[in-house]
Short mmCIF file of C-alpha atoms and ligand atoms in Angstrom, two decimals:
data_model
loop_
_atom_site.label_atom_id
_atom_site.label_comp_id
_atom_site.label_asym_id
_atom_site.label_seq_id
_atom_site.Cartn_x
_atom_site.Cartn_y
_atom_site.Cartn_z
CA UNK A 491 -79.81 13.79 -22.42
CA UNK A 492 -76.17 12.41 -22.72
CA UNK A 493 -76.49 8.88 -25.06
CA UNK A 494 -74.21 5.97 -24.04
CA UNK A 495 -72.80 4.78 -26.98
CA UNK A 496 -70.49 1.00 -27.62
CA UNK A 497 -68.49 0.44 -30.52
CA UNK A 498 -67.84 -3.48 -30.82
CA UNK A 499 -64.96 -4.89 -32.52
CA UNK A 500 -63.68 -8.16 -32.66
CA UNK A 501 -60.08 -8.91 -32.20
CA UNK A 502 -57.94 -9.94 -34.92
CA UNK A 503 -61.01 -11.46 -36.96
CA UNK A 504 -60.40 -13.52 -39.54
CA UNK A 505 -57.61 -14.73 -37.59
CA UNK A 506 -59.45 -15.62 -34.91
CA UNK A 507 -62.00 -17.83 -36.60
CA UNK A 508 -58.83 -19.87 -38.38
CA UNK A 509 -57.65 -20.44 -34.74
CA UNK A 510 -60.84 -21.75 -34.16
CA UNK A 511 -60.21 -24.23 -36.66
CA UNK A 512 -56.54 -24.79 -35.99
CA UNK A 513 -56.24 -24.82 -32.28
CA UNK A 514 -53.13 -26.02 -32.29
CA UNK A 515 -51.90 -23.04 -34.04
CA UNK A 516 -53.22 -20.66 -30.68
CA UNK A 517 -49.58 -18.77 -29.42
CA UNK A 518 -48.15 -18.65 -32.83
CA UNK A 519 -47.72 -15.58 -35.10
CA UNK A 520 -50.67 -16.24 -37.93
CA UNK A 521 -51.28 -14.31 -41.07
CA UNK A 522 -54.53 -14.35 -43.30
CA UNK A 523 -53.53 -13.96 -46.75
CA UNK A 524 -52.76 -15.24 -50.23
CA UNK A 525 -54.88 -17.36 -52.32
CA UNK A 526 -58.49 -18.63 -51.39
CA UNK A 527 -59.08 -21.42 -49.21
CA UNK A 528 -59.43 -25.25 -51.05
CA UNK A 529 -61.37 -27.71 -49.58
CA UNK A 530 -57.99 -29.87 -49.75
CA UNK A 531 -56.04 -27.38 -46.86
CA UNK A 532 -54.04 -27.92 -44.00
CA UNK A 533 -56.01 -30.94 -42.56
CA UNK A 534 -55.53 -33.16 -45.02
CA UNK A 535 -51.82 -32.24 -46.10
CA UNK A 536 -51.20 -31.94 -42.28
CA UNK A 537 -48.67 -29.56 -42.81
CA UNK A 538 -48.77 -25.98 -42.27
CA UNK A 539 -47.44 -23.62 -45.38
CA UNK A 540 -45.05 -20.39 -43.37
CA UNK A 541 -45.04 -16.59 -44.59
CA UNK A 542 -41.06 -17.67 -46.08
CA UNK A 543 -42.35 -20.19 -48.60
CA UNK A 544 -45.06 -17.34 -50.34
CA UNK A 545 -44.07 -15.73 -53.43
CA UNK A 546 -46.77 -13.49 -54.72
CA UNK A 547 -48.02 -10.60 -54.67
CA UNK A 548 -50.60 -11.03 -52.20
CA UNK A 549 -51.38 -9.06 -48.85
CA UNK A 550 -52.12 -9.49 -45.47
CA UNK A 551 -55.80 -9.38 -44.91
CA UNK A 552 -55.21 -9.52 -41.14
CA UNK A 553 -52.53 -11.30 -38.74
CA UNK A 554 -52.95 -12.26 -35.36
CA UNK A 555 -51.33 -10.22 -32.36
CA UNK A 556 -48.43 -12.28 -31.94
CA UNK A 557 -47.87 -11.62 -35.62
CA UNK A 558 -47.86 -8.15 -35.25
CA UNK A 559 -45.53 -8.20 -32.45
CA UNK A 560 -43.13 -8.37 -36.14
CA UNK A 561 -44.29 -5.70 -37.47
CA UNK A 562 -47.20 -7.48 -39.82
CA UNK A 563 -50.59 -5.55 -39.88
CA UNK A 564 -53.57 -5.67 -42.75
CA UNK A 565 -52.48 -4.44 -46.08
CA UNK A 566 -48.70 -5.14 -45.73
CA UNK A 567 -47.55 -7.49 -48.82
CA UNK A 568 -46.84 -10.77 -47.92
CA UNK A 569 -43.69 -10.62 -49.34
CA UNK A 570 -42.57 -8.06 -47.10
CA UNK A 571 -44.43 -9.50 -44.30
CA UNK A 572 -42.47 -13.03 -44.73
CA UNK A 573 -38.96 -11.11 -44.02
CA UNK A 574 -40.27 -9.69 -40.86
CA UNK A 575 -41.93 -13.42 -39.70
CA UNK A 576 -40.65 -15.92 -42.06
CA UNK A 577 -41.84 -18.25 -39.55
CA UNK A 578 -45.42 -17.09 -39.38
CA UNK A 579 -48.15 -19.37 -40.30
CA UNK A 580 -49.87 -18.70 -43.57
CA UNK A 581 -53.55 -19.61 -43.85
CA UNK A 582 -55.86 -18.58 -46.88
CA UNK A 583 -59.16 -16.50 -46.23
CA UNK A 584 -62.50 -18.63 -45.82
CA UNK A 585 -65.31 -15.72 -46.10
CA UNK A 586 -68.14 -18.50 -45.90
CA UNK A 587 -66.63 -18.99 -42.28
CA UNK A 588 -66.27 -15.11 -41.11
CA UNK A 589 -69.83 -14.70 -42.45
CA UNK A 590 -71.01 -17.29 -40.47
CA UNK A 591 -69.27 -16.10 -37.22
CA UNK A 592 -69.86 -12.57 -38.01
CA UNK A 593 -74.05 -13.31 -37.85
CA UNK A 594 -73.37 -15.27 -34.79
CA UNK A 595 -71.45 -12.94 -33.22
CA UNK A 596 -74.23 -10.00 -33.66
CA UNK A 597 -77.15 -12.77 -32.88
CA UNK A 598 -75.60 -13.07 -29.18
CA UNK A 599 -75.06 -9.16 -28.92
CA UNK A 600 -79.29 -9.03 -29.90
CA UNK A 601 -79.82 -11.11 -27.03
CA UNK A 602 -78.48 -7.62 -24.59
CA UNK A 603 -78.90 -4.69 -26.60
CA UNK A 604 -81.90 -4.10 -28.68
CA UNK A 605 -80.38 -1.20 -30.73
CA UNK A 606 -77.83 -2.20 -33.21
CA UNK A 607 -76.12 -0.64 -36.33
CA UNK A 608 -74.16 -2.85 -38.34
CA UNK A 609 -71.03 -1.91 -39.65
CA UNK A 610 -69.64 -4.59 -41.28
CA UNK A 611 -68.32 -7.72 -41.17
CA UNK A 612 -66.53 -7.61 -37.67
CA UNK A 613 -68.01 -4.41 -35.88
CA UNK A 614 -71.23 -2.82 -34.70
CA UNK A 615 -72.18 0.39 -32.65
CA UNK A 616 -75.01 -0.08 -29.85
CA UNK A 617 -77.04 2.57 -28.09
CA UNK A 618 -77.69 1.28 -24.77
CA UNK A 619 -79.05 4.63 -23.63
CA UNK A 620 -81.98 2.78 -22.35
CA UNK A 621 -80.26 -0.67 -21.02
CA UNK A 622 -80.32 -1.03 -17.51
CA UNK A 623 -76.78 -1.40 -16.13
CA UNK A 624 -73.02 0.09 -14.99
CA UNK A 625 -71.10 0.27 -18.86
CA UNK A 626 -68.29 -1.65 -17.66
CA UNK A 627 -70.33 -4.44 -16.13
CA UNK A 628 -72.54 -4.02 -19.30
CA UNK A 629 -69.62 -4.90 -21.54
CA UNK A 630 -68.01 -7.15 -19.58
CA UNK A 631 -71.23 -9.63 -20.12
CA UNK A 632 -71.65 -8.71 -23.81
CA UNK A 633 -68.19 -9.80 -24.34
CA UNK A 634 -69.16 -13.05 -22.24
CA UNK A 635 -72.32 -13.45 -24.56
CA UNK A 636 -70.02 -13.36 -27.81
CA UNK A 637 -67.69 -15.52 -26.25
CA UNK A 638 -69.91 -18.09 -25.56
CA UNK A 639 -71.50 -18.22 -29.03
CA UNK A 640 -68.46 -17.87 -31.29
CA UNK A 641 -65.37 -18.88 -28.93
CA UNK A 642 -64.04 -15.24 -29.75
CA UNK A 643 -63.13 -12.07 -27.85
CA UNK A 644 -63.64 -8.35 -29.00
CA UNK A 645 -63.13 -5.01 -28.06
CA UNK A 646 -65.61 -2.63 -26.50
CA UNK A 647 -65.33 1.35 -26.52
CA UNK A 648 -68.59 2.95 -24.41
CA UNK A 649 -68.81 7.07 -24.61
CA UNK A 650 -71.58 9.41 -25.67
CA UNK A 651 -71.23 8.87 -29.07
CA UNK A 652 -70.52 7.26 -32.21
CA UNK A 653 -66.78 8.80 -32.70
CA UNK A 654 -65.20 8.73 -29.80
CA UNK A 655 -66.06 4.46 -29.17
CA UNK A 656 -64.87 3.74 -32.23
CA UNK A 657 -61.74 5.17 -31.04
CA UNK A 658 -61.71 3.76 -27.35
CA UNK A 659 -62.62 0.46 -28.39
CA UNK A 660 -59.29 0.36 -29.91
CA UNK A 661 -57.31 1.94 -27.35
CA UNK A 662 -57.14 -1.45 -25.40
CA UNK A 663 -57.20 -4.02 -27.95
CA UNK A 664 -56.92 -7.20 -27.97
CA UNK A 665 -60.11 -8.14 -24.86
CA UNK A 666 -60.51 -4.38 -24.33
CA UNK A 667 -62.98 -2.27 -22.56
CA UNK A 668 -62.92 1.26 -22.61
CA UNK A 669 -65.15 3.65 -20.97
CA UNK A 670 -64.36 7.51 -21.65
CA UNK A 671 -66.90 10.76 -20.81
CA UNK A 672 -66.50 14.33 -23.00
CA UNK A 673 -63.82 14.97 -19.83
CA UNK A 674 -61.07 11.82 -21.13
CA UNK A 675 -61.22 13.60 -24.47
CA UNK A 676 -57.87 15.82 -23.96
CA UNK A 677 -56.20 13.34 -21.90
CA UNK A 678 -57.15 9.65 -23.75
CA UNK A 679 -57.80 11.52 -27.74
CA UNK A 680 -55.72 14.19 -28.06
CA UNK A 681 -52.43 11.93 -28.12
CA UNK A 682 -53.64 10.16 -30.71
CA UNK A 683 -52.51 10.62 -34.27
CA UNK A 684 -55.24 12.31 -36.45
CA UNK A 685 -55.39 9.53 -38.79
CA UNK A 686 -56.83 7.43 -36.14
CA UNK A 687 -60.22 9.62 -36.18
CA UNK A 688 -62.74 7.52 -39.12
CA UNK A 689 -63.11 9.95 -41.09
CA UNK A 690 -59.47 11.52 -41.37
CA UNK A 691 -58.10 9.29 -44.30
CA UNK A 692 -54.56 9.36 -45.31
CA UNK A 693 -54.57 12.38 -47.72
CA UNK A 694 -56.48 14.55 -45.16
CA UNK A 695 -53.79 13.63 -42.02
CA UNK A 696 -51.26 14.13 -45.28
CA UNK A 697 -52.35 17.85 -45.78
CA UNK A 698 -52.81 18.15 -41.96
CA UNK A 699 -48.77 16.94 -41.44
CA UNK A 700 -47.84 19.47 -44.09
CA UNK A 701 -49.51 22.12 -41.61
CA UNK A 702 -47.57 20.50 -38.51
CA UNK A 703 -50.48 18.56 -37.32
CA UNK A 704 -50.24 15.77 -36.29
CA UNK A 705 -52.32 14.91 -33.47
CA UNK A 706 -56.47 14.89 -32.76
CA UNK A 707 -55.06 17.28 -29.90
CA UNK A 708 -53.29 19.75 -32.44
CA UNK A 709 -56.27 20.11 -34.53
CA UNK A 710 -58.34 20.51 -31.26
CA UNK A 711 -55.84 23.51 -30.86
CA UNK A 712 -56.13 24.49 -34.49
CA UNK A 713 -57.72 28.02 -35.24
CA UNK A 714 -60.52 26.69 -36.76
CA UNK A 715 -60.90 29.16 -39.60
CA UNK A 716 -57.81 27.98 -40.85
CA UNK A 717 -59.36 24.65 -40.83
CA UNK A 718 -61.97 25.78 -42.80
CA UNK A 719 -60.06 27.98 -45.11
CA UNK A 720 -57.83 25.05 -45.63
CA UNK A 721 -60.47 22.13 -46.06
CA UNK A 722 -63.62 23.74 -47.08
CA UNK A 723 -66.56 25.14 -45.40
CA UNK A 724 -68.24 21.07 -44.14
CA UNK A 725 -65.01 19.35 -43.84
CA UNK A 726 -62.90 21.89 -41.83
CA UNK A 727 -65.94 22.26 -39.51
CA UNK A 728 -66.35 19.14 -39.47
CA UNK A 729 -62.72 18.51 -38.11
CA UNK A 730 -62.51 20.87 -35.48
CA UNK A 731 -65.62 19.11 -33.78
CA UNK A 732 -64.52 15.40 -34.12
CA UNK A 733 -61.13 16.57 -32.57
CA UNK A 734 -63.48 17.97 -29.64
CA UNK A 735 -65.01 14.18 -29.48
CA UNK A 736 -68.45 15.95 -30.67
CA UNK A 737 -70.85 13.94 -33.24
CA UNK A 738 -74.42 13.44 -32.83
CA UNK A 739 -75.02 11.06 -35.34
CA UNK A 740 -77.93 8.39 -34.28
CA UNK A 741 -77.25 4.90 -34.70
CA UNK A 742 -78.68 3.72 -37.77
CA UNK A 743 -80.42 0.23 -37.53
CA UNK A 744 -81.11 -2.02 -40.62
CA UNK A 745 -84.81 -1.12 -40.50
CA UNK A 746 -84.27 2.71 -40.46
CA UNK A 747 -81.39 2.25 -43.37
CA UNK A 748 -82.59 5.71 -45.69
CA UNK A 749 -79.89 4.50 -48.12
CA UNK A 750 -76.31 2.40 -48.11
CA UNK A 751 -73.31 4.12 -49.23
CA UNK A 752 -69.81 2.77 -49.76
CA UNK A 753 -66.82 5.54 -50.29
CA UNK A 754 -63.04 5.67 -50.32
CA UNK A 755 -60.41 8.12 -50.20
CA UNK A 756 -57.64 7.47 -52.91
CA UNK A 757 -53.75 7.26 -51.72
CA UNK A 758 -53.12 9.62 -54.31
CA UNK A 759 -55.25 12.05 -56.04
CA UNK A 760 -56.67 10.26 -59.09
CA UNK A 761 -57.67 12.26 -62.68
CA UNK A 762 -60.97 10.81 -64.05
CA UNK A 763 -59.22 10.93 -67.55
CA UNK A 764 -55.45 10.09 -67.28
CA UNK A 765 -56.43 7.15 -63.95
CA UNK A 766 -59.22 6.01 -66.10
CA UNK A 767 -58.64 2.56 -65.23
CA UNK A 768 -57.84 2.84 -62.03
CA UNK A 769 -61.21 5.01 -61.54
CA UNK A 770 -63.54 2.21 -63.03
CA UNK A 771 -61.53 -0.59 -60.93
CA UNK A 772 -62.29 1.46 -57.49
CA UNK A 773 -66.17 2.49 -59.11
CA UNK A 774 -66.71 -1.53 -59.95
CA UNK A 775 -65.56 -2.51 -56.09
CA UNK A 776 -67.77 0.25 -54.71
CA UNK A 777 -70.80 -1.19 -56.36
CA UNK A 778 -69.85 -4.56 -55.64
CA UNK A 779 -69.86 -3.59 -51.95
CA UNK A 780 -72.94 -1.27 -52.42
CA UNK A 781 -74.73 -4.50 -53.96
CA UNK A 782 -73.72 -6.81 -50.84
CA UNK A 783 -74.91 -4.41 -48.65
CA UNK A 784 -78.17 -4.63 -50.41
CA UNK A 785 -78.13 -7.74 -50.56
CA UNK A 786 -77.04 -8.81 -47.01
CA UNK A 787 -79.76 -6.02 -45.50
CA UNK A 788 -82.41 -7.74 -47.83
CA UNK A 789 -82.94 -4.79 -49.58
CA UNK A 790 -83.01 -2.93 -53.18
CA UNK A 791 -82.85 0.60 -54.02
CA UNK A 792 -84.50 2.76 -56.64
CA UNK A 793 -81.98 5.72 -56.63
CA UNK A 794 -78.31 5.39 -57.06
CA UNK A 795 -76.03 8.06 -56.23
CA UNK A 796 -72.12 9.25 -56.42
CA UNK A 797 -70.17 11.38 -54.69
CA UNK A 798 -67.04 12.79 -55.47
CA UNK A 799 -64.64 15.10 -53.51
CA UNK A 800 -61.82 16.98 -55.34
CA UNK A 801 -57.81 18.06 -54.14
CA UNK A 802 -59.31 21.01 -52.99
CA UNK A 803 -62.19 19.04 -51.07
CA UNK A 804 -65.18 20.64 -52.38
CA UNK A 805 -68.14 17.76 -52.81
CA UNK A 806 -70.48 17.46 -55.11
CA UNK A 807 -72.84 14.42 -55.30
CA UNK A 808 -75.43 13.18 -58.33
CA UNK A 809 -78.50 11.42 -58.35
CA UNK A 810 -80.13 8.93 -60.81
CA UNK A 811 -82.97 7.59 -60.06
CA UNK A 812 -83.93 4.00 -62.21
CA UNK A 813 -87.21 2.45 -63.44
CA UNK A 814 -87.10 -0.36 -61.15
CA UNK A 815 -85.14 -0.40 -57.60
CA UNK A 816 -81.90 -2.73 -57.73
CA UNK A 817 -79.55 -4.67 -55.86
CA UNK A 818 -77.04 -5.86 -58.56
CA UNK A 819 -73.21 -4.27 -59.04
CA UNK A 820 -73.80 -4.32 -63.19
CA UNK A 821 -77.18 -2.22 -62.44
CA UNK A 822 -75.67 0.16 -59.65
CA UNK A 823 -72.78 0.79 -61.78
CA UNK A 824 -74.74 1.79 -64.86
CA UNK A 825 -76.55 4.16 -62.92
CA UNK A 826 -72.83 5.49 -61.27
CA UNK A 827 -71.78 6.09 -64.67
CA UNK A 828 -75.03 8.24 -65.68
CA UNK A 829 -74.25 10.48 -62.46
CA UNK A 830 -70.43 10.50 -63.50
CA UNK A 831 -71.73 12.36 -66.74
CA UNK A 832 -73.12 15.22 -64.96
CA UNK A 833 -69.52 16.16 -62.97
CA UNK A 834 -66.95 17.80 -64.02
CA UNK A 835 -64.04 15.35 -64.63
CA UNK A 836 -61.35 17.53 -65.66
CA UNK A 837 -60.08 18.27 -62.10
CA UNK A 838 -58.57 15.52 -59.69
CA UNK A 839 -60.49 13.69 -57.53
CA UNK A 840 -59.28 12.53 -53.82
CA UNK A 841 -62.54 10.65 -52.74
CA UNK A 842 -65.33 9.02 -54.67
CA UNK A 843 -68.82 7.43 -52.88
CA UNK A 844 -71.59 5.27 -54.23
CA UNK A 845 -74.83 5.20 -52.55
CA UNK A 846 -78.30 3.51 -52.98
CA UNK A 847 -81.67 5.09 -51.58
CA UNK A 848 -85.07 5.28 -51.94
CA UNK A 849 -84.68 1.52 -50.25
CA UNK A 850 -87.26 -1.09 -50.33
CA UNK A 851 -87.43 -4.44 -48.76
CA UNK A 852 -86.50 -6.96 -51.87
CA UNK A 853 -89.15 -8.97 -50.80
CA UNK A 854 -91.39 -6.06 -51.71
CA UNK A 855 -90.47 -4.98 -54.85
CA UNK A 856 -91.02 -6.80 -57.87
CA UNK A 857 -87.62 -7.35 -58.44
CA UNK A 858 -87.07 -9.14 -61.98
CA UNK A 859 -83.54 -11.23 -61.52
CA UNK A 860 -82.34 -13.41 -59.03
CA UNK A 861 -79.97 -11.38 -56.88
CA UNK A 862 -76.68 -12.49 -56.22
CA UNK A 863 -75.23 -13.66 -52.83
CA UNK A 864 -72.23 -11.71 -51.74
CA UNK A 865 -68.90 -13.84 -52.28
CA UNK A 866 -67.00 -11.54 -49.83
CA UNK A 867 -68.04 -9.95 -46.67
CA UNK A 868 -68.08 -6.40 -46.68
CA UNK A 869 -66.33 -4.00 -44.26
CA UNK A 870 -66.50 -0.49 -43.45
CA UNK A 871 -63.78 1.34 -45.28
CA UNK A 872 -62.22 -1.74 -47.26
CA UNK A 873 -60.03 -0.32 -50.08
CA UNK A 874 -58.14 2.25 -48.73
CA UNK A 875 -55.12 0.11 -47.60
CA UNK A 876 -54.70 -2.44 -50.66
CA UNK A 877 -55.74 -0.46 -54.06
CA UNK A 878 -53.16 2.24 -54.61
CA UNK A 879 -50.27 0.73 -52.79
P1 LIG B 2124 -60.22 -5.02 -38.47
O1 LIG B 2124 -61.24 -4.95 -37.38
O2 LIG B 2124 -59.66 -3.75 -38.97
O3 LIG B 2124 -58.97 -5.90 -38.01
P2 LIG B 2124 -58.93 -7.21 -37.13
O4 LIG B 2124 -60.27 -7.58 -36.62
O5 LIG B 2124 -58.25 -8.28 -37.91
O6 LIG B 2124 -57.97 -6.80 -35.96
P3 LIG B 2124 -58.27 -5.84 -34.71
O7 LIG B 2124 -58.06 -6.68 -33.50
O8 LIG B 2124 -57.25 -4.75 -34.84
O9 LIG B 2124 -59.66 -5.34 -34.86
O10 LIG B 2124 -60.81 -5.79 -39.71
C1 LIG B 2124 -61.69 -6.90 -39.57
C2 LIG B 2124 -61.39 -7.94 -40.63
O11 LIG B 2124 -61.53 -7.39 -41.93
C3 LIG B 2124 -59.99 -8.49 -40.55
O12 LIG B 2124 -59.89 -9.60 -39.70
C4 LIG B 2124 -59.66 -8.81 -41.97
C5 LIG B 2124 -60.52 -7.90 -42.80
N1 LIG B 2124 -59.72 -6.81 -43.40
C6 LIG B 2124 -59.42 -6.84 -44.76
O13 LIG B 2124 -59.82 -7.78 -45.46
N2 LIG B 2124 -58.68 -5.83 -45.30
C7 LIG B 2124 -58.21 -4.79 -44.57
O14 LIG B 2124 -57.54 -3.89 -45.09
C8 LIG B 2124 -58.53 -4.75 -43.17
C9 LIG B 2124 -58.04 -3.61 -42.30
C10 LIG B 2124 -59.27 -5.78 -42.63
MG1 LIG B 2125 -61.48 -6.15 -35.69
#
């Protein structure tokens, strides 16, 4: 049976929840950025600091859509982003706050659909298969539900499957809802640059430009045993199905969690010798976010994993399995290491993963130290913008 699949996203997030705060501010081109919030901000100096007063080397973690209107997006330096909007409004991140609306926004999605996989700190797919319902009326009152608990609004891509709503939820952002069938696929998807696909990062669509394509459409049209000859056996299948729309992977709720992985694809091919430092930087953030996850979810895990994909896109992937299961970055990174022993690092790497299984609940295992509490919220594919740049 065909699923029905939603991809939720919330507009402009972070952004969002400071114009919460700063009404006032609602109509005005806003950029999250810069240092950390102080409990002594805007409402007590009254004043407002703009995108031409920052010198730094900060980025944009987000900017709201009338910001973008000038050209400012996530990851763009706020130095650069201040000559495109000097005027722009610059307000520091408060992840206490997104946390907070990010639980409340998935709370009042609970209260509709009962299956839920949670991707992060401002998006979550739903099966709603089994809810009763039209998918645009279906939408149009879980948007009302998370606009009634957080004040916010959000996207909403419905389809039969995971891949394809994450990409129609952002075909009409901001307050967007997007229903597509396997049938929209050539005339909604194919237009759409490859990099849009999750999954396509920039040194895949890179390689793909170099062959002249640039579209989900033109690898749709690919001869797919180029693909493959070009990207590897799993990868190259892999691409000619997502640029079909096809992906049957189930949505994954907390409870079912096998294991939590965190992976990103580097902006340039890194050598685990000569980018040493850059290597253990992107390994330590990976098992930061690994630990969060585990954290967040309420969970430790026993066997800790890494995956690594070289220029030529062959995989390989390690497994070390520890006394006692963990949730700590120190811990999971120790373990990352120990797997990093068993690869060959003499070749460049383009993509490098860090996953924990054999999960437990924490509250089950015997777990020795205190775990920490995540600082910063996680997200889905975090690092790829800001690392390399
Ligand atoms: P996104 O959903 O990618 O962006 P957004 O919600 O701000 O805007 P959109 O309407 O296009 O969905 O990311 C969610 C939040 O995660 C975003 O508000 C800020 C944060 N973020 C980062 O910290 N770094 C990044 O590189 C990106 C892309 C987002
Ligand atoms: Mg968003």
């Amino acid at each position: 049976m065909e699923r029905r699949i939603a991809h939720l996203d919330m507009d402009a997030f972070y952004a969002s929840v400071e114009l919460l705060r700063y009404p006032d501010l609602r109509g005005h081109p806003v950029v999250i950025g810069g240092r950390r919030r102080r409990a002594s901000d805007a409402e007590s100096s009254g004043t407002y600091t703009r995108l031409r007063e920052y010198v730094g080397r900060g980025v944009a973690t987000t900017a709201t859509y009338e910001a973008r209107a000038f050209g400012v997006h996530s990851g763009i330096g706020l130095m650069k982003a201040a000559a495109l909007a000097p005027d722009a409004i610059l307000l520091p991140a408060d992840f206490e706050e997104y946390g907070k609306y990010s639980r409340l926004f998935k709370a009042a999605v609970a209260t509709i659909a009962p299956v839920i996989e949670d991707r992060g700190i401002d998006e979550i797919y739903m099966d709603l298969t089994e809810v009763a319902g039209e998918s645009v009326a279906l939408a149009t009152e879980i948007k009302q539900r998370v606009r009634d608990a957080t004040g916010l609004s959000c996207s909403i891509g419905i389809t039969p499957n995971k891949l394809l709503s994450k990409l129609a939820s952002e075909l009409q952002k901001p307050n967007g809802i997007t229903v597509l069938t396997y049938a929209d696929v050539p005339t909604r998807i194919w237009l759409l640059a490859a990099r849009k696909v999750n999954g396509i990062g920039p040194r895949a669509s890179d390689k793909l430009e170099a062959l002249g394509i640039r579209t989900v459409g033109d690898i749709a049209n690919a001869d797919p045993a180029m693909l493959i000859e070009q990207f590897g056996k799993s990868y190259g299948r892999w691409l000619h199905e997502a640029a079909h729309g096809r992906d049957d992977r189930p949505i994954v709720t907390v409870r079912e969690a096998k294991s939590i992985s965190r992976e990103t694809t580097f902006e340039r091919d890194l050598h685990a010798k000569r980018d040493r430092e850059a290597l253990s930087v992107v390994l330590l953030h990976l098992c930061t976010r690994v630990a969060e996850d585990l954290v967040r979810k309420g969970v430790v895990g026993k066997t800790i994993g890494i995956k690594l994909r070289y220029e030529d896109f062959k995989t390989v992937t390690r497994d070390f399995t520890l006394p006692a299961a963990v949730a700590d970055a120190e811990a999971i990174r120790a373990a990352a290491r120990e797997c990093l022993k068993r690869v060959d690092l003499d070749r460049r790497i383009r993509l490098l993963g860090v996953r924990a299984g054999a999960l437990m609940q924490a509250a089950d295992a015997r777990v020795s130290e205190a775990t920490p509490t995540p600082k910063k919220p996680a997200r889905s594919e975090p690092w790829n913008l800001s690392l390399f740049d």
